[in-house]
Amino acid sequence: MAKFYFYYSTMNAGKSTTLLQSSYNYTERGMNPLVLTPQLDDRFGEGKVASRIGLKAEATTFVPTDNLFERIGESHQQQTVHCVLVDEAQFLTRQQVRQLSDVVDDLDIPVLAYGLRTDFQGNLFEGSQNLLAWADSLTEIKTICHCGRKATMVLRLGEDGKPVRDGAQVKIGGNETYMSVCRRHFKEGIATRQTNELPFKD
């Protein structure tokens, strides 16, 4: 029986690296994984998934109006799809999360979704909220704050490098725009190590 998996984290925890490793594992065994990525995330070029450590792969893009059950079904008819891997899954709509659950239940194809849990204001993304509700398996991919604690939140940085609290929920960016921090430093708005944090404190 196929299952619906959601792997969530903050920025720079290795979500794309884990996805690309999963894709490689399927391909190495002669299977056909279908990698999906939102069209709006074109940091590495449209239709590409890339990790910070240099791994990359071609991907099929989607937009919020796409019916993913229909699109995956069409691909499955052309060539058997053994697994669906979704990058930046926080950008899925509620309807698309439901459609992916139909892929699992009706087509018996496992779906592995990778995405952020919360935005720079500490709110759930629409996709993440519904993945947390609908997925069979929830796994946190961990990373650390500059203080050494587990990072669970994301700060958005302005051009001056200081945290910003207002703005649109979606703004595509990398290390120059976002910083993963623990809850304490998220609340305090501290994006870099302070001298009084040495050595690490529990």
Coordinates of C-alpha atoms in Angstrom, one line a residue:
M1 CA 0.0 0.0 0.0
A2 CA 1.4 3.4 -1.0
K3 CA 1.7 6.1 1.6
F4 CA 1.7 9.9 1.7
Y5 CA 4.8 11.4 3.4
F6 CA 5.5 15.0 4.5
Y7 CA 9.1 15.9 5.3
Y8 CA 9.2 19.4 6.9
S9 CA 11.8 21.7 8.2
T10 CA 13.1 25.3 8.3
M11 CA 15.3 26.7 5.5
N12 CA 18.6 25.1 4.8
A13 CA 17.9 21.8 6.5
G14 CA 18.6 19.7 3.5
K15 CA 15.0 19.1 2.2
S16 CA 16.1 19.2 -1.5
T17 CA 19.1 17.1 -0.8
T18 CA 17.0 14.4 0.7
L19 CA 14.5 14.6 -2.2
L20 CA 17.3 14.3 -4.7
Q21 CA 18.7 11.3 -2.9
S22 CA 15.3 9.6 -2.9
S23 CA 15.0 10.3 -6.6
Y24 CA 18.4 8.9 -7.3
N25 CA 17.6 5.7 -5.2
Y26 CA 14.5 5.1 -7.3
T27 CA 16.3 5.7 -10.6
E28 CA 19.2 3.5 -9.6
R29 CA 16.8 0.6 -9.1
G30 CA 15.3 1.0 -12.6
M31 CA 12.2 2.9 -11.4
N32 CA 10.7 6.1 -12.6
P33 CA 10.3 8.9 -10.0
L34 CA 8.3 12.0 -11.0
V35 CA 9.8 15.1 -9.5
L36 CA 7.5 18.1 -9.2
T37 CA 8.5 21.7 -8.3
P38 CA 6.4 24.9 -8.2
Q39 CA 6.9 27.1 -11.2
L40 CA 7.4 30.2 -9.1
D41 CA 10.6 28.9 -7.6
D42 CA 13.0 29.6 -10.4
R43 CA 16.2 30.3 -8.4
F44 CA 18.1 27.6 -10.2
G45 CA 16.2 27.9 -13.5
E46 CA 12.7 26.8 -14.3
G47 CA 12.0 23.1 -13.9
K48 CA 15.1 22.3 -11.8
V49 CA 15.5 21.1 -8.2
A50 CA 18.9 21.9 -6.7
S51 CA 20.5 21.6 -3.3
R52 CA 23.1 23.8 -1.6
I53 CA 25.7 21.0 -1.9
G54 CA 25.5 20.9 -5.7
L55 CA 23.1 18.1 -6.4
K56 CA 20.4 18.9 -9.0
A57 CA 17.8 17.3 -11.2
E58 CA 15.2 18.1 -13.8
A59 CA 11.7 18.5 -12.6
T60 CA 8.1 19.0 -13.8
T61 CA 6.7 22.4 -12.8
F62 CA 3.2 23.1 -11.5
V63 CA 1.1 26.2 -10.8
P64 CA -1.7 26.6 -8.2
T65 CA -4.4 26.0 -10.8
D66 CA -3.0 22.6 -11.9
N67 CA -4.9 19.4 -11.0
L68 CA -2.1 17.3 -9.8
F69 CA -4.1 14.1 -9.8
E70 CA -4.9 14.5 -13.5
R71 CA -1.3 15.5 -14.4
I72 CA 0.3 12.6 -12.5
G73 CA -2.3 10.2 -13.9
E74 CA -1.5 11.3 -17.5
S75 CA 2.3 10.8 -16.8
H76 CA 1.5 7.4 -15.3
Q77 CA -0.4 6.3 -18.4
Q78 CA 2.6 7.3 -20.6
Q79 CA 5.2 5.6 -18.4
T80 CA 4.7 4.0 -15.1
V81 CA 5.4 6.4 -12.2
H82 CA 6.8 4.6 -9.2
C83 CA 7.0 7.6 -6.9
V84 CA 6.1 11.3 -6.8
L85 CA 8.5 13.7 -5.1
V86 CA 7.3 17.3 -4.5
D87 CA 9.8 20.0 -3.7
E88 CA 8.8 23.3 -2.0
A89 CA 5.5 21.6 -1.0
Q90 CA 4.5 24.5 1.2
F91 CA 3.4 26.2 -2.0
L92 CA 0.7 23.5 -2.7
T93 CA -2.9 24.6 -2.4
R94 CA -5.3 22.8 -0.2
Q95 CA -6.9 21.2 -3.3
Q96 CA -3.6 20.0 -4.5
V97 CA -2.8 18.3 -1.2
R98 CA -6.1 16.5 -1.5
Q99 CA -5.3 15.6 -5.1
L100 CA -1.9 14.1 -4.0
S101 CA -3.7 12.0 -1.4
D102 CA -5.9 10.7 -4.3
V103 CA -2.7 9.8 -6.1
V104 CA -1.7 7.6 -3.1
D105 CA -5.2 6.1 -2.5
D106 CA -6.5 5.7 -6.1
L107 CA -3.3 5.2 -8.1
D108 CA -1.3 3.4 -5.4
I109 CA 1.7 5.7 -6.0
P110 CA 3.7 6.9 -3.0
V111 CA 4.0 10.6 -2.6
L112 CA 6.9 12.3 -0.8
A113 CA 6.4 16.0 -0.2
Y114 CA 9.2 18.2 1.1
G115 CA 8.6 21.7 2.4
L116 CA 8.7 24.4 5.0
R117 CA 6.3 24.2 7.9
T118 CA 6.0 27.9 8.8
D119 CA 6.6 31.3 7.1
F120 CA 8.7 34.3 8.3
Q121 CA 5.8 35.4 10.6
G122 CA 5.5 32.0 12.3
N123 CA 2.3 31.1 10.4
L124 CA 1.7 27.8 8.6
F125 CA 1.7 27.8 4.8
E126 CA -1.5 26.6 3.2
G127 CA 0.3 23.6 1.7
S128 CA 2.0 22.7 4.9
Q129 CA -1.1 23.1 7.0
N130 CA -2.9 20.6 4.8
L131 CA 0.0 18.2 4.5
L132 CA 0.2 18.1 8.3
A133 CA -3.5 17.1 8.3
W134 CA -3.6 14.7 5.4
A135 CA -0.2 12.9 5.2
D136 CA 0.2 9.4 6.6
S137 CA 3.7 10.1 7.8
L138 CA 5.3 13.3 9.2
T139 CA 9.0 13.6 9.5
E140 CA 11.0 16.6 10.7
I141 CA 14.3 17.3 9.0
K142 CA 16.4 19.1 11.6
T143 CA 18.9 21.9 11.4
I144 CA 20.4 24.2 14.0
C145 CA 20.2 27.9 15.0
H146 CA 23.3 30.0 15.2
C147 CA 23.2 29.4 19.0
G148 CA 23.3 25.6 18.7
R149 CA 19.7 24.9 19.5
K150 CA 17.3 23.2 17.1
A151 CA 16.1 25.7 14.5
T152 CA 12.3 25.6 14.1
M153 CA 11.5 29.1 12.7
V154 CA 12.6 31.3 9.8
L155 CA 13.5 34.9 9.9
R156 CA 13.2 37.0 6.7
L157 CA 16.0 39.5 6.3
G158 CA 15.8 42.9 4.6
E159 CA 18.5 44.5 2.4
D160 CA 20.2 45.8 5.6
G161 CA 20.5 42.2 6.9
K162 CA 18.0 42.9 9.7
P163 CA 14.8 40.9 10.3
V164 CA 11.5 42.1 8.8
R165 CA 8.1 41.2 10.2
D166 CA 5.8 42.5 7.5
G167 CA 5.2 41.7 3.9
A168 CA 3.8 39.1 1.5
Q169 CA 4.0 35.5 2.7
V170 CA 5.7 34.3 -0.4
K171 CA 9.1 35.8 -1.4
I172 CA 11.5 33.5 -3.1
G173 CA 15.1 33.8 -1.8
G174 CA 18.0 32.0 -0.3
N175 CA 20.6 32.6 2.4
E176 CA 20.6 36.3 1.6
T177 CA 16.9 36.5 2.4
Y178 CA 16.2 33.9 5.1
M179 CA 17.8 32.6 8.2
S180 CA 16.7 29.5 10.2
V181 CA 16.7 30.1 14.0
C182 CA 15.3 28.7 17.2
R183 CA 12.0 30.0 18.6
R184 CA 13.8 32.2 21.2
H185 CA 15.9 34.0 18.6
F186 CA 12.9 34.2 16.2
K187 CA 10.9 36.1 18.9
E188 CA 14.0 38.3 19.6
G189 CA 14.7 38.9 16.0
I190 CA 18.4 37.9 16.3
A191 CA 19.7 36.4 13.0
T192 CA 23.4 36.1 13.9
R193 CA 25.5 34.7 16.7
Q194 CA 26.0 37.0 19.7
T195 CA 29.4 37.0 21.5
N196 CA 27.6 36.1 24.8
E197 CA 26.4 32.8 23.2
L198 CA 29.9 31.3 23.3
P199 CA 30.1 28.5 24.3
F200 CA 26.8 27.0 23.2
K201 CA 24.1 27.0 25.9
D202 CA 21.4 24.5 26.3

